[in-house]
Amino acid sequence: MYELSKKVKALKPYDPITGQYPVRLDANESFLPLPGEVLLDAQTALGEMALNRYPDPLAQEACAAFSAHYGVPVEQVVAGNGSDELITVIFTTFLEKGDAFATIEPDFSMYAFNGFLQEARPVQIPKNPDYTLNIDKIIAACKEEDVKLLIFSNPCNPTSIVCPKEEITRLIRSVDALVVLDEAYMDFSDQSLLKEAAGFDNLIILRTCSKAFGMAAIRLGFAVAGPALAGALRAAKSPYNVNALTQKIGALALSQDLAIKAALEELLLSRDALYAGLEALGEKYPGRFTLLPTATNFCTLVMPDRQGLFDFLKAKGIVIRLTGGLARVTCGAPEENARFLQAAEEYFLTTRKEAE
Ligand SMILES: *Cc1c(COP(=O)(O)O)cnc(C)c1O
């Protein structure tokens, strides 16, 4: 009889919120649909596509559009089936069983998950009490623990905080480890190292089309690195990892610089409105939560009774996400933000501050 191994039995699947909720502020997706002209062009392209043939293994059209949009040389760009796939490829390619990999907690949960699958040794470096990064402590921990791979998000999911790029640069230069810098939310901020990526021999930057670009459904992410690392990623990924439809839609959408800019402005307006609303709630109900500064499309609350808030909202058809000991709220359409803020206020009105 076949028995699952201990490792496989211990796996806990990624647990997104499923089910029907009228207001979804839980997954950091964009609330905006793709521009109409992109959808029309995609439909035309679909009619002409040879779906019986394998797609371009290097997704060159999508990589070229990414390269043009960000102004990075196309040789440095590798496409993935979402950046999640690239994270998995990186863990399986650059880590051997038992190697140490470091995360800076709390951070995106998929890093630890992939390390577990790879049977690597987790080194969990805590963030500062205010959730900023302690660069010196991270450098020391990487040396002490002989860390082979350091992975973190900047701006960080779930803290929403961005670390200045000078500090990140100092970190990358000070460790021997391969540094995987996940810039999933950097379109909302201005501390990207994309253009400097090839100047480091130990840096891979990850980007995604799932957040600022509103393409979570089609699964498209990119890795940017110097020649040796980009070449290794191309060699290690599965050959047809990005399907033809995604390649096409991604290339079309990434070519629309004006539409991207307009969407980004709308997302940032929504984010600022959500943040201002939460700030006002924080003043009105002091001591109930602390709002962290945001450089992303979501707002993060430090809140002892976050589970109470979560349950209260969910009963009203509004979902947020609890992760890393924090409550995370994605910015939504104006009426979604308003519904959330109103329901959150109701929660604060009808409950007491939980004893800590
Ligand atoms: C959402 C997210 C991803 C995953 O992006 P996909 O391209 O959709 O796989 C990766 N990293 C962080 C930090 C994220 O928040």
XYZ file of C-alpha atoms and ligand atoms in Angstrom:
371
model
C 0.000 0.000 0.000
C 1.245 3.461 -0.842
C 1.920 5.675 2.161
C 2.361 9.432 1.944
C 5.697 10.510 3.364
C 5.852 12.415 6.645
C 6.769 15.563 4.729
C 3.790 15.359 2.404
C 1.449 14.569 5.271
C 2.648 17.680 7.093
C 1.845 19.990 4.154
C -0.777 22.599 4.774
C -2.168 23.965 1.515
C -2.232 27.735 0.942
C -5.542 28.754 2.361
C -7.090 31.674 0.513
C -10.587 32.781 1.382
C -13.032 31.068 -0.942
C -16.774 31.466 -1.314
C -18.981 34.311 -2.372
C -18.454 37.639 -0.645
C -19.765 40.898 -2.093
C -16.721 42.866 -0.884
C -13.322 41.201 -1.390
C -10.513 43.125 0.255
C -8.439 40.065 1.112
C -6.104 39.150 -1.753
C -4.410 42.422 -2.790
C -5.758 42.143 -6.321
C -6.588 45.251 -8.345
C -10.283 46.145 -8.256
C -10.031 47.479 -11.822
C -10.713 45.395 -14.937
C -8.166 45.419 -17.772
C -8.646 48.293 -20.247
C -11.283 47.575 -22.905
C -8.808 47.917 -25.786
C -6.553 45.256 -24.258
C -9.490 42.869 -23.961
C -10.560 43.540 -27.555
C -7.026 43.038 -28.883
C -6.773 39.844 -26.829
C -9.962 38.503 -28.393
C -8.637 39.202 -31.888
C -5.316 37.561 -30.997
C -7.116 34.504 -29.616
C -8.859 34.056 -32.965
C -5.494 33.958 -34.729
C -3.632 31.823 -32.190
C -2.380 28.339 -33.047
C -3.641 26.654 -29.870
C -2.445 23.253 -31.126
C 1.178 24.440 -30.845
C 3.292 24.825 -27.738
C 3.886 28.421 -26.657
C 7.194 30.271 -26.940
C 9.321 28.736 -24.140
C 10.950 32.100 -23.431
C 7.752 34.197 -23.625
C 9.772 36.723 -25.600
C 6.926 39.054 -26.519
C 5.821 39.385 -22.902
C 9.424 39.777 -21.708
C 10.024 42.469 -24.341
C 6.916 44.380 -23.239
C 8.057 44.145 -19.600
C 11.524 45.276 -20.594
C 10.176 48.287 -22.511
C 7.780 49.279 -19.744
C 10.436 49.274 -17.021
C 13.482 50.138 -19.079
C 15.496 47.032 -18.201
C 17.394 45.013 -20.833
C 15.350 42.046 -22.045
C 18.284 39.634 -21.488
C 17.768 40.147 -17.761
C 14.077 39.195 -17.839
C 12.609 35.701 -17.285
C 8.838 35.091 -17.292
C 6.971 32.775 -14.942
C 3.507 31.389 -14.387
C 2.978 34.022 -11.703
C 5.844 34.988 -9.451
C 4.745 32.115 -7.224
C 6.103 29.702 -9.828
C 9.370 31.622 -9.958
C 9.695 31.375 -6.174
C 9.342 27.599 -6.454
C 11.882 27.421 -9.299
C 14.328 29.493 -7.243
C 13.990 27.283 -4.164
C 14.435 24.060 -6.112
C 17.295 25.417 -8.211
C 19.455 27.313 -5.756
C 18.943 25.372 -2.526
C 19.982 21.883 -1.608
C 18.389 19.794 1.076
C 19.529 21.072 4.467
C 20.769 24.453 3.172
C 19.747 27.443 5.251
C 17.298 29.966 3.819
C 16.297 33.109 5.662
C 13.030 35.026 5.841
C 12.326 38.253 7.701
C 9.174 37.645 9.672
C 6.395 38.338 9.207
C 6.532 38.094 5.418
C 4.812 36.327 2.486
C 3.977 32.809 3.648
C 4.924 31.071 0.387
C 8.640 31.507 1.141
C 8.501 29.242 4.189
C 6.235 26.815 2.328
C 8.730 26.390 -0.515
C 11.621 26.022 1.912
C 9.738 23.257 3.667
C 9.098 21.427 0.383
C 12.760 21.708 -0.501
C 13.720 20.352 2.954
C 15.841 23.420 3.546
C 16.592 24.791 7.004
C 14.500 27.865 7.894
C 16.181 30.819 9.579
C 13.500 33.241 10.725
C 14.836 36.722 11.344
C 12.362 38.949 13.190
C 11.508 42.444 12.018
C 11.868 45.393 14.402
C 8.961 45.974 16.830
C 7.711 48.706 14.453
C 7.912 46.196 11.557
C 10.820 47.918 9.801
C 13.876 45.901 8.753
C 16.931 45.729 10.967
C 19.559 45.498 8.227
C 22.518 44.918 10.564
C 20.692 42.116 12.333
C 19.788 40.499 9.000
C 23.412 40.672 7.806
C 24.647 39.157 11.078
C 22.066 36.359 10.999
C 22.956 35.478 7.390
C 26.627 35.149 8.349
C 26.020 33.289 11.583
C 23.635 30.752 10.062
C 25.505 30.333 6.773
C 22.401 31.366 4.860
C 22.425 30.380 1.180
C 19.245 32.190 0.185
C 17.608 35.258 1.704
C 14.119 36.076 0.453
C 11.853 38.959 1.423
C 9.283 41.323 -0.027
C 9.841 45.071 -0.375
C 7.393 46.758 0.060
C 6.445 44.027 2.472
C 3.324 41.918 2.369
C 1.822 41.903 5.017
C 3.304 44.986 6.751
C 2.808 47.413 3.785
C 6.105 49.092 4.728
C 8.851 49.880 2.194
C 12.555 49.870 3.069
C 14.725 52.498 1.301
C 16.734 51.060 -1.582
C 20.059 52.301 -0.175
C 19.492 50.031 2.825
C 18.549 47.105 0.591
C 21.664 47.705 -1.497
C 23.840 47.659 1.617
C 22.209 44.377 2.629
C 22.761 42.710 -0.751
C 26.412 43.803 -0.791
C 27.032 42.569 2.745
C 25.877 38.963 2.412
C 27.201 35.968 0.480
C 23.700 34.557 0.136
C 21.596 34.755 -2.992
C 19.130 37.575 -2.286
C 15.634 37.244 -3.728
C 13.990 40.637 -3.571
C 10.259 40.290 -4.129
C 9.028 43.631 -5.467
C 5.418 42.466 -5.936
C 4.142 45.869 -4.704
C 6.892 48.153 -5.985
C 4.624 49.678 -8.648
C 2.985 51.500 -5.720
C 6.305 52.763 -4.383
C 9.570 54.210 -5.715
C 12.381 52.193 -4.150
C 12.889 49.643 -6.918
C 16.282 48.132 -7.648
C 15.144 46.769 -11.039
C 17.499 48.962 -13.031
C 20.442 48.053 -10.828
C 19.735 44.305 -10.740
C 22.493 43.281 -13.141
C 25.093 45.114 -11.072
C 24.859 42.421 -8.392
C 25.886 38.804 -8.889
C 23.710 37.615 -5.989
C 20.365 39.292 -6.689
C 17.112 38.140 -8.287
C 14.232 40.612 -8.317
C 10.670 39.334 -8.657
C 7.771 41.303 -10.096
C 4.166 40.308 -10.689
C 1.295 41.356 -12.953
C -1.202 40.261 -10.278
C -1.293 43.396 -8.157
C -0.885 46.793 -9.845
C -1.675 45.466 -13.337
C -4.896 43.659 -12.549
C -3.951 40.341 -14.153
C -4.059 37.960 -11.175
C -6.243 35.524 -13.129
C -3.846 34.994 -16.026
C -0.785 34.221 -13.811
C 2.199 36.213 -15.025
C 5.318 37.143 -13.091
C 8.884 38.074 -13.955
C 12.351 37.586 -12.538
C 15.057 40.135 -13.296
C 18.733 39.297 -12.762
C 22.221 39.466 -14.227
C 23.313 37.003 -16.947
C 24.419 34.060 -14.783
C 21.295 33.989 -12.624
C 18.871 34.757 -15.473
C 20.488 31.941 -17.491
C 20.166 29.520 -14.585
C 16.482 30.353 -14.176
C 15.804 29.800 -17.888
C 17.575 26.462 -17.694
C 15.729 25.343 -14.567
C 12.138 26.356 -15.291
C 9.813 23.988 -17.078
C 9.965 24.690 -20.806
C 6.419 25.912 -21.458
C 5.719 27.480 -18.107
C 3.788 30.498 -19.408
C 0.813 29.615 -21.591
C 0.192 31.311 -24.931
C -2.913 33.226 -23.815
C -1.090 34.700 -20.846
C 1.916 35.611 -22.972
C -0.346 37.448 -25.403
C -2.544 39.278 -22.896
C 0.504 40.150 -20.783
C 2.338 41.598 -23.785
C -0.717 43.622 -24.829
C -1.396 44.986 -21.345
C 2.249 45.824 -20.558
C 2.468 47.826 -23.789
C -0.262 50.227 -22.662
C 1.855 52.635 -20.633
C -0.849 55.319 -20.464
C -3.560 52.903 -19.349
C -1.188 51.431 -16.745
C -0.439 54.887 -15.396
C -4.117 55.819 -15.219
C -5.000 52.580 -13.418
C -2.145 53.049 -10.974
C -3.338 56.564 -10.160
C -6.830 55.269 -9.499
C -5.506 52.488 -7.256
C -3.394 54.962 -5.295
C -6.381 57.308 -4.837
C -8.357 54.391 -3.441
C -5.460 53.368 -1.204
C -5.113 56.919 0.129
C -8.849 57.132 0.789
C -8.804 53.816 2.650
C -5.776 54.913 4.648
C -7.350 58.276 5.534
C -10.564 56.530 6.587
C -8.643 54.145 8.823
C -6.610 57.008 10.292
C -9.839 58.780 11.199
C -11.187 55.591 12.813
C -7.950 55.232 14.742
C -8.382 58.718 16.190
C -12.020 58.168 17.016
C -11.407 54.807 18.707
C -7.979 55.207 20.287
C -6.120 52.107 21.371
C -8.083 49.731 19.135
C -5.430 49.381 16.444
C -2.264 50.897 15.038
C -2.107 51.672 11.330
C 1.245 50.954 9.679
C 2.527 53.362 6.994
C 1.649 51.999 3.562
C 3.659 51.866 0.331
C 1.321 49.294 -1.265
C -2.290 48.847 -2.401
C -3.328 47.663 1.055
C -3.401 48.931 4.613
C -2.142 46.968 7.586
C -3.438 47.104 11.122
C -1.703 45.945 14.271
C -4.732 44.881 16.227
C -5.076 42.503 19.186
C -8.698 41.548 18.423
C -8.279 41.273 14.651
C -10.087 37.923 14.646
C -13.145 39.640 16.123
C -13.077 42.275 13.401
C -12.548 39.632 10.720
C -15.531 37.555 11.869
C -17.730 40.633 12.219
C -16.906 41.808 8.692
C -17.283 38.351 7.190
C -20.800 38.039 8.560
C -21.559 41.208 6.595
C -20.081 39.824 3.373
C -16.801 41.750 3.618
C -13.541 39.820 3.685
C -10.078 41.022 4.708
C -7.033 38.848 5.451
C -5.370 37.956 8.721
C -1.763 36.952 8.238
C 1.523 37.224 10.106
C -0.294 38.416 13.237
C -1.662 41.431 11.360
C -4.919 42.470 9.710
C -4.511 43.366 6.051
C -7.087 45.294 4.020
C -6.741 45.648 0.243
C -7.968 48.923 -1.214
C -11.133 48.418 -3.224
C -13.544 50.441 -5.310
C -14.729 53.582 -3.464
C -18.020 51.996 -2.421
C -16.202 48.872 -1.168
C -13.868 50.969 0.966
C -16.872 52.857 2.310
C -18.698 49.646 3.214
C -15.617 48.298 4.932
C -14.994 51.499 6.900
C -18.610 51.706 7.975
C -18.682 48.086 9.122
C -15.346 48.468 10.926
C -16.705 51.492 12.766
C -19.754 49.482 13.760
C -17.417 46.849 15.168
C -15.524 49.383 17.253
C -18.783 50.917 18.479
C -20.300 47.641 19.566
C -17.266 45.936 21.093
C -14.759 46.776 23.775
C -11.027 46.968 23.515
C -9.686 43.499 24.138
C -7.372 43.136 27.116
C -3.853 42.442 25.850
C 0.834 38.312 -4.426
C 2.252 38.082 -4.128
C 3.028 37.232 -4.922
C 2.423 36.311 -5.950
O 2.241 36.878 -7.136
P 1.777 35.974 -8.379
O 2.530 36.582 -9.493
O 0.301 36.178 -8.474
O 2.144 34.567 -8.137
C 4.379 37.131 -4.666
N 4.935 37.810 -3.653
C 4.223 38.615 -2.855
C 4.902 39.315 -1.742
C 2.855 38.758 -3.055
O 2.139 39.501 -2.217
